[in-house]
Short mmCIF file of N, CA, C and O in Angstrom, two decimals:
data_model
loop_
_atom_site.label_atom_id
_atom_site.label_comp_id
_atom_site.label_asym_id
_atom_site.label_seq_id
_atom_site.Cartn_x
_atom_site.Cartn_y
_atom_site.Cartn_z
N MET M 1 49.22 21.21 15.46
CA MET M 1 50.62 20.90 15.62
C MET M 1 50.96 20.54 17.07
O MET M 1 51.83 19.73 17.29
N PHE M 2 50.25 21.14 18.02
CA PHE M 2 50.54 20.82 19.42
C PHE M 2 50.20 19.37 19.72
O PHE M 2 50.97 18.68 20.39
N ARG M 3 49.07 18.88 19.22
CA ARG M 3 48.70 17.48 19.46
C ARG M 3 49.68 16.55 18.78
O ARG M 3 50.07 15.53 19.34
N THR M 4 50.09 16.87 17.56
CA THR M 4 51.06 16.04 16.84
C THR M 4 52.39 16.02 17.58
O THR M 4 53.00 14.96 17.76
N ALA M 5 52.86 17.18 18.02
CA ALA M 5 54.12 17.26 18.76
C ALA M 5 54.04 16.46 20.06
O ALA M 5 54.97 15.74 20.40
N ASP M 6 52.93 16.57 20.76
CA ASP M 6 52.74 15.85 22.01
C ASP M 6 52.76 14.35 21.75
O ASP M 6 53.46 13.60 22.44
N GLY M 7 52.03 13.90 20.75
CA GLY M 7 51.97 12.48 20.43
C GLY M 7 53.29 11.91 19.96
O GLY M 7 53.61 10.74 20.21
N ALA M 8 54.09 12.72 19.28
CA ALA M 8 55.38 12.26 18.76
C ALA M 8 56.50 12.41 19.78
O ALA M 8 57.63 12.00 19.53
N GLY M 9 56.21 13.02 20.91
CA GLY M 9 57.23 13.21 21.94
C GLY M 9 58.25 14.27 21.60
O GLY M 9 59.39 14.21 22.06
N LEU M 10 57.84 15.26 20.82
CA LEU M 10 58.77 16.34 20.45
C LEU M 10 59.01 17.26 21.65
O LEU M 10 58.13 17.43 22.50
N ASP M 11 60.18 17.86 21.68
CA ASP M 11 60.58 18.70 22.81
C ASP M 11 60.02 20.11 22.78
O ASP M 11 59.72 20.68 23.82
N HIS M 12 59.91 20.69 21.59
CA HIS M 12 59.62 22.11 21.52
C HIS M 12 59.01 22.47 20.17
O HIS M 12 59.38 21.88 19.15
N LEU M 13 58.11 23.42 20.16
CA LEU M 13 57.58 23.99 18.92
C LEU M 13 58.07 25.42 18.80
O LEU M 13 57.93 26.22 19.72
N TYR M 14 58.65 25.73 17.65
CA TYR M 14 59.04 27.10 17.32
C TYR M 14 57.94 27.63 16.41
O TYR M 14 57.82 27.21 15.26
N LEU M 15 57.12 28.52 16.91
CA LEU M 15 56.01 29.09 16.15
C LEU M 15 56.47 30.39 15.51
O LEU M 15 57.08 31.22 16.17
N CYS M 16 56.18 30.54 14.22
CA CYS M 16 56.68 31.71 13.49
C CYS M 16 55.58 32.36 12.66
O CYS M 16 54.58 31.72 12.31
N GLY M 17 55.83 33.63 12.33
CA GLY M 17 54.94 34.35 11.40
C GLY M 17 53.52 34.45 11.88
O GLY M 17 53.26 34.90 12.99
N ILE M 18 52.58 33.98 11.06
CA ILE M 18 51.15 34.10 11.37
C ILE M 18 50.60 32.91 12.14
O ILE M 18 49.40 32.81 12.38
N THR M 19 51.47 31.99 12.57
CA THR M 19 51.03 30.82 13.31
C THR M 19 50.41 31.23 14.65
O THR M 19 50.98 32.05 15.37
N ALA M 20 49.28 30.65 14.96
CA ALA M 20 48.61 30.94 16.23
C ALA M 20 49.41 30.39 17.40
O ALA M 20 49.99 29.32 17.32
N THR M 21 49.44 31.14 18.48
CA THR M 21 50.09 30.71 19.71
C THR M 21 49.00 30.31 20.71
O THR M 21 47.82 30.56 20.49
N PRO M 22 49.37 29.69 21.83
CA PRO M 22 48.37 29.30 22.81
C PRO M 22 47.53 30.46 23.36
O PRO M 22 46.48 30.22 23.96
N GLU M 23 47.95 31.70 23.17
CA GLU M 23 47.12 32.83 23.59
C GLU M 23 45.87 32.99 22.72
O GLU M 23 44.92 33.64 23.11
N HIS M 24 45.88 32.40 21.52
CA HIS M 24 44.73 32.50 20.62
C HIS M 24 43.58 31.67 21.21
O HIS M 24 43.77 30.50 21.55
N PRO M 25 42.39 32.25 21.34
CA PRO M 25 41.28 31.55 22.01
C PRO M 25 40.85 30.25 21.33
O PRO M 25 40.38 29.34 22.00
N ARG M 26 41.04 30.11 20.04
CA ARG M 26 40.60 28.90 19.36
C ARG M 26 41.64 27.79 19.38
O ARG M 26 41.33 26.64 19.09
N LEU M 27 42.88 28.11 19.75
CA LEU M 27 43.92 27.09 19.75
C LEU M 27 43.66 26.03 20.81
O LEU M 27 43.87 24.85 20.57
N ALA M 28 43.18 26.42 21.96
CA ALA M 28 42.92 25.45 23.04
C ALA M 28 41.94 24.37 22.60
O ALA M 28 42.12 23.19 22.93
N LYS M 29 40.95 24.73 21.84
CA LYS M 29 39.97 23.76 21.36
C LYS M 29 40.63 22.76 20.42
O LYS M 29 40.39 21.56 20.50
N ALA M 30 41.50 23.22 19.54
CA ALA M 30 42.17 22.34 18.58
C ALA M 30 43.26 21.51 19.25
O ALA M 30 43.47 20.35 18.90
N ALA M 31 43.97 22.08 20.21
CA ALA M 31 45.10 21.40 20.83
C ALA M 31 44.68 20.38 21.88
O ALA M 31 45.47 19.51 22.24
N LEU M 32 43.46 20.49 22.40
CA LEU M 32 42.92 19.55 23.40
C LEU M 32 43.86 19.36 24.59
O LEU M 32 44.06 18.26 25.08
N GLY M 33 44.48 20.42 25.05
CA GLY M 33 45.34 20.38 26.22
C GLY M 33 46.82 20.19 25.94
O GLY M 33 47.64 20.37 26.83
N ALA M 34 47.17 19.81 24.72
CA ALA M 34 48.58 19.58 24.40
C ALA M 34 49.41 20.85 24.50
O ALA M 34 50.62 20.79 24.72
N GLN M 35 48.76 22.00 24.38
CA GLN M 35 49.50 23.26 24.48
C GLN M 35 50.09 23.45 25.87
O GLN M 35 51.01 24.23 26.05
N GLY M 36 49.61 22.70 26.84
CA GLY M 36 50.15 22.77 28.19
C GLY M 36 51.28 21.79 28.45
O GLY M 36 51.98 21.91 29.45
N SER M 37 51.47 20.82 27.54
CA SER M 37 52.51 19.82 27.78
C SER M 37 53.68 19.89 26.80
O SER M 37 54.66 19.18 26.97
N VAL M 38 53.56 20.74 25.78
CA VAL M 38 54.65 20.91 24.82
C VAL M 38 55.18 22.34 24.94
O VAL M 38 54.41 23.30 24.83
N SER M 39 56.47 22.48 25.17
CA SER M 39 57.02 23.83 25.27
C SER M 39 57.01 24.47 23.90
O SER M 39 57.04 23.80 22.87
N TRP M 40 56.95 25.81 23.90
CA TRP M 40 56.89 26.53 22.63
C TRP M 40 57.48 27.92 22.82
O TRP M 40 57.63 28.40 23.93
N SER M 41 57.84 28.51 21.69
CA SER M 41 58.28 29.90 21.67
C SER M 41 57.82 30.51 20.35
O SER M 41 57.62 29.80 19.37
N TYR M 42 57.63 31.81 20.36
CA TYR M 42 57.19 32.52 19.15
C TYR M 42 58.33 33.37 18.60
O TYR M 42 59.04 34.04 19.36
N HIS M 43 58.48 33.33 17.28
CA HIS M 43 59.51 34.09 16.59
C HIS M 43 58.88 34.73 15.36
O HIS M 43 58.33 34.01 14.51
N PRO M 44 58.92 36.04 15.22
CA PRO M 44 58.25 36.69 14.10
C PRO M 44 58.84 36.33 12.74
O PRO M 44 58.14 36.32 11.74
N ASN M 45 60.13 36.01 12.68
CA ASN M 45 60.78 35.77 11.39
C ASN M 45 61.40 34.37 11.37
O ASN M 45 62.42 34.11 12.03
N ALA M 46 60.81 33.47 10.57
CA ALA M 46 61.28 32.08 10.51
C ALA M 46 62.66 31.96 9.89
O ALA M 46 63.45 31.09 10.29
N VAL M 47 62.98 32.80 8.93
CA VAL M 47 64.30 32.73 8.28
C VAL M 47 65.40 33.09 9.28
O VAL M 47 66.42 32.40 9.36
N ASP M 48 65.20 34.13 10.05
CA ASP M 48 66.17 34.52 11.07
C ASP M 48 66.33 33.41 12.11
O ASP M 48 67.44 33.09 12.54
N LEU M 49 65.20 32.84 12.53
CA LEU M 49 65.25 31.76 13.52
C LEU M 49 66.01 30.56 12.95
O LEU M 49 66.87 29.99 13.62
N ALA M 50 65.70 30.18 11.72
CA ALA M 50 66.36 29.02 11.10
C ALA M 50 67.87 29.23 11.02
O ALA M 50 68.65 28.32 11.35
N ALA M 51 68.30 30.41 10.60
CA ALA M 51 69.73 30.70 10.52
C ALA M 51 70.38 30.57 11.90
O ALA M 51 71.48 30.00 12.02
N SER M 52 69.71 31.04 12.92
CA SER M 52 70.23 30.95 14.29
C SER M 52 70.31 29.50 14.75
O SER M 52 71.30 29.09 15.38
N LEU M 53 69.29 28.71 14.45
CA LEU M 53 69.29 27.30 14.85
C LEU M 53 70.39 26.52 14.14
O LEU M 53 71.04 25.66 14.73
N ILE M 54 70.61 26.82 12.86
CA ILE M 54 71.68 26.16 12.11
C ILE M 54 73.03 26.51 12.74
O ILE M 54 73.89 25.64 12.93
N GLU M 55 73.22 27.78 13.09
CA GLU M 55 74.47 28.20 13.75
C GLU M 55 74.68 27.46 15.07
O GLU M 55 75.81 27.20 15.47
N ASP M 56 73.56 27.12 15.74
CA ASP M 56 73.64 26.41 17.02
C ASP M 56 73.80 24.90 16.84
O ASP M 56 73.76 24.16 17.83
N GLY M 57 73.92 24.44 15.59
CA GLY M 57 74.17 23.02 15.35
C GLY M 57 72.96 22.17 15.04
O GLY M 57 73.06 20.95 14.99
N PHE M 58 71.82 22.78 14.85
CA PHE M 58 70.62 22.01 14.52
C PHE M 58 70.60 21.68 13.03
O PHE M 58 71.10 22.43 12.20
N GLN M 59 70.03 20.54 12.70
CA GLN M 59 69.80 20.14 11.32
C GLN M 59 68.32 20.40 11.03
O GLN M 59 67.45 19.97 11.79
N LEU M 60 68.02 21.12 9.95
CA LEU M 60 66.63 21.43 9.61
C LEU M 60 66.16 20.56 8.46
O LEU M 60 66.85 20.42 7.45
N TRP M 61 64.98 19.98 8.63
CA TRP M 61 64.31 19.20 7.58
C TRP M 61 63.02 19.92 7.25
O TRP M 61 62.31 20.39 8.15
N GLY M 62 62.66 19.97 5.99
CA GLY M 62 61.42 20.60 5.57
C GLY M 62 60.39 19.56 5.16
O GLY M 62 60.70 18.62 4.43
N LEU M 63 59.17 19.70 5.65
CA LEU M 63 58.05 18.86 5.25
C LEU M 63 57.28 19.65 4.20
O LEU M 63 56.60 20.63 4.51
N GLU M 64 57.43 19.25 2.95
CA GLU M 64 56.93 20.05 1.84
C GLU M 64 56.43 19.14 0.73
O GLU M 64 56.66 17.93 0.75
N ARG M 65 55.78 19.73 -0.24
CA ARG M 65 55.30 18.99 -1.40
C ARG M 65 56.47 18.36 -2.14
O ARG M 65 57.59 18.86 -2.08
N PRO M 66 56.20 17.27 -2.87
CA PRO M 66 57.28 16.61 -3.64
C PRO M 66 57.91 17.56 -4.66
O PRO M 66 57.25 18.39 -5.25
N SER M 67 59.22 17.40 -4.83
CA SER M 67 59.97 18.14 -5.85
C SER M 67 61.14 17.26 -6.28
O SER M 67 61.38 16.20 -5.70
N ASP M 68 61.88 17.72 -7.28
CA ASP M 68 63.03 16.94 -7.76
C ASP M 68 64.09 16.76 -6.67
O ASP M 68 64.80 15.76 -6.64
N ALA M 69 64.21 17.73 -5.77
CA ALA M 69 65.23 17.66 -4.72
C ALA M 69 64.73 16.99 -3.44
O ALA M 69 65.50 16.77 -2.52
N ALA M 70 63.45 16.63 -3.41
CA ALA M 70 62.86 16.09 -2.19
C ALA M 70 63.31 14.65 -1.92
O ALA M 70 63.58 13.89 -2.84
N VAL M 71 63.36 14.31 -0.64
CA VAL M 71 63.62 12.95 -0.20
C VAL M 71 62.33 12.44 0.42
O VAL M 71 61.80 13.08 1.34
N PRO M 72 61.80 11.31 -0.05
CA PRO M 72 60.55 10.80 0.53
C PRO M 72 60.68 10.52 2.03
O PRO M 72 61.76 10.16 2.50
N LEU M 73 59.58 10.68 2.75
CA LEU M 73 59.59 10.40 4.19
C LEU M 73 59.99 8.96 4.49
O LEU M 73 60.51 8.66 5.56
N SER M 74 59.75 8.06 3.55
CA SER M 74 60.12 6.66 3.76
C SER M 74 61.63 6.44 3.67
O SER M 74 62.13 5.40 4.04
N LEU M 75 62.37 7.46 3.16
CA LEU M 75 63.83 7.37 3.03
C LEU M 75 64.53 8.57 3.68
O LEU M 75 65.34 9.24 3.06
N PRO M 76 64.24 8.86 4.95
CA PRO M 76 64.87 10.03 5.57
C PRO M 76 66.37 9.81 5.72
O PRO M 76 66.83 8.68 5.81
N PRO M 77 67.13 10.90 5.77
CA PRO M 77 68.58 10.75 6.00
C PRO M 77 68.83 10.09 7.35
O PRO M 77 68.04 10.24 8.29
N ALA M 78 69.91 9.35 7.44
CA ALA M 78 70.27 8.71 8.70
C ALA M 78 70.59 9.79 9.74
O ALA M 78 71.31 10.73 9.46
N VAL M 79 70.01 9.65 10.91
CA VAL M 79 70.22 10.62 11.99
C VAL M 79 70.48 9.85 13.28
O VAL M 79 69.76 8.92 13.62
N SER M 80 71.51 10.25 13.96
CA SER M 80 71.81 9.68 15.26
C SER M 80 70.82 10.23 16.28
O SER M 80 70.34 11.35 16.14
N HIS M 81 70.53 9.47 17.30
CA HIS M 81 69.62 9.95 18.35
C HIS M 81 70.19 11.13 19.12
O HIS M 81 69.49 11.78 19.87
N THR M 82 71.47 11.42 18.91
CA THR M 82 72.09 12.55 19.59
C THR M 82 72.04 13.84 18.77
O THR M 82 72.41 14.90 19.26
N GLU M 83 71.59 13.75 17.50
CA GLU M 83 71.52 14.95 16.66
C GLU M 83 70.26 15.74 16.96
O GLU M 83 69.22 15.17 17.27
N ASN M 84 70.38 17.04 16.83
CA ASN M 84 69.24 17.92 17.03
C ASN M 84 68.61 18.22 15.68
O ASN M 84 69.22 18.89 14.84
N VAL M 85 67.40 17.71 15.48
CA VAL M 85 66.70 17.88 14.21
C VAL M 85 65.48 18.76 14.42
O VAL M 85 64.72 18.57 15.37
N ILE M 86 65.31 19.73 13.53
CA ILE M 86 64.14 20.60 13.54
C ILE M 86 63.33 20.27 12.29
O ILE M 86 63.86 20.28 11.18
N LEU M 87 62.05 19.96 12.46
CA LEU M 87 61.16 19.71 11.32
C LEU M 87 60.44 21.01 11.01
O LEU M 87 59.70 21.55 11.84
N VAL M 88 60.66 21.52 9.80
CA VAL M 88 60.04 22.77 9.37
C VAL M 88 58.78 22.43 8.59
O VAL M 88 58.82 21.67 7.62
N VAL M 89 57.64 22.97 9.05
CA VAL M 89 56.36 22.74 8.40
C VAL M 89 55.80 24.08 7.95
O VAL M 89 55.75 25.02 8.74
N GLY M 90 55.42 24.16 6.70
CA GLY M 90 54.95 25.43 6.15
C GLY M 90 53.45 25.63 6.30
O GLY M 90 52.74 24.82 6.88
N ASN M 91 53.02 26.71 5.72
CA ASN M 91 51.61 27.08 5.69
C ASN M 91 50.83 26.07 4.84
O ASN M 91 51.33 25.59 3.83
N GLU M 92 49.58 25.79 5.24
CA GLU M 92 48.78 24.80 4.52
C GLU M 92 48.52 25.19 3.07
O GLU M 92 48.34 24.34 2.21
N ARG M 93 48.50 26.46 2.77
CA ARG M 93 48.19 26.90 1.41
C ARG M 93 49.41 27.15 0.56
O ARG M 93 49.43 26.82 -0.62
N ILE M 94 50.44 27.75 1.13
CA ILE M 94 51.60 28.12 0.30
C ILE M 94 52.87 27.37 0.64
O ILE M 94 53.88 27.52 -0.02
N GLY M 95 52.84 26.54 1.67
CA GLY M 95 54.00 25.75 2.02
C GLY M 95 55.07 26.54 2.76
O GLY M 95 54.78 27.53 3.42
N ILE M 96 56.30 26.09 2.61
CA ILE M 96 57.43 26.73 3.28
C ILE M 96 57.92 27.91 2.46
O ILE M 96 58.08 27.80 1.25
N ASP M 97 58.18 29.01 3.12
CA ASP M 97 58.72 30.22 2.47
C ASP M 97 59.96 29.85 1.68
O ASP M 97 60.86 29.18 2.20
N PRO M 98 60.06 30.26 0.40
CA PRO M 98 61.24 29.93 -0.42
C PRO M 98 62.57 30.37 0.23
O PRO M 98 63.57 29.67 0.09
N ALA M 99 62.59 31.50 0.90
CA ALA M 99 63.80 31.95 1.57
C ALA M 99 64.22 30.97 2.67
O ALA M 99 65.41 30.74 2.91
N LEU M 100 63.24 30.39 3.33
CA LEU M 100 63.52 29.40 4.36
C LEU M 100 63.96 28.08 3.71
O LEU M 100 64.89 27.43 4.20
N MET M 101 63.31 27.70 2.61
CA MET M 101 63.70 26.46 1.91
C MET M 101 65.16 26.53 1.48
O MET M 101 65.84 25.51 1.48
N ASN M 102 65.66 27.71 1.13
CA ASN M 102 67.06 27.85 0.72
C ASN M 102 68.03 27.52 1.83
O ASN M 102 69.20 27.23 1.57
N LEU M 103 67.57 27.55 3.09
CA LEU M 103 68.42 27.23 4.22
C LEU M 103 68.41 25.75 4.58
O LEU M 103 69.26 25.28 5.33
N LEU M 104 67.46 25.02 4.05
CA LEU M 104 67.32 23.60 4.41
C LEU M 104 68.29 22.74 3.63
O LEU M 104 68.68 23.00 2.55
#
């Protein structure tokens, strides 16, 4: 995620739950230095963080498997360059926590 964030020019990564942080010895190998150029913070509870970000005016989008309510990436909602958008990415095996999906 650090390399993807760096390449996409994202401002910040909010790491939650069991996600590895740059302190993890194997992350540096995977991030190839991007962990030094992308700011990040760790939050133990993603649902609490999401609620706080929404209160602060952020719009949250979830990157998840297709569903009846899903909007394809080729048809994202219109967003002004001045809007604060957070892309929520879930675990590779189980996806986004259902409690978090309810906030999106």
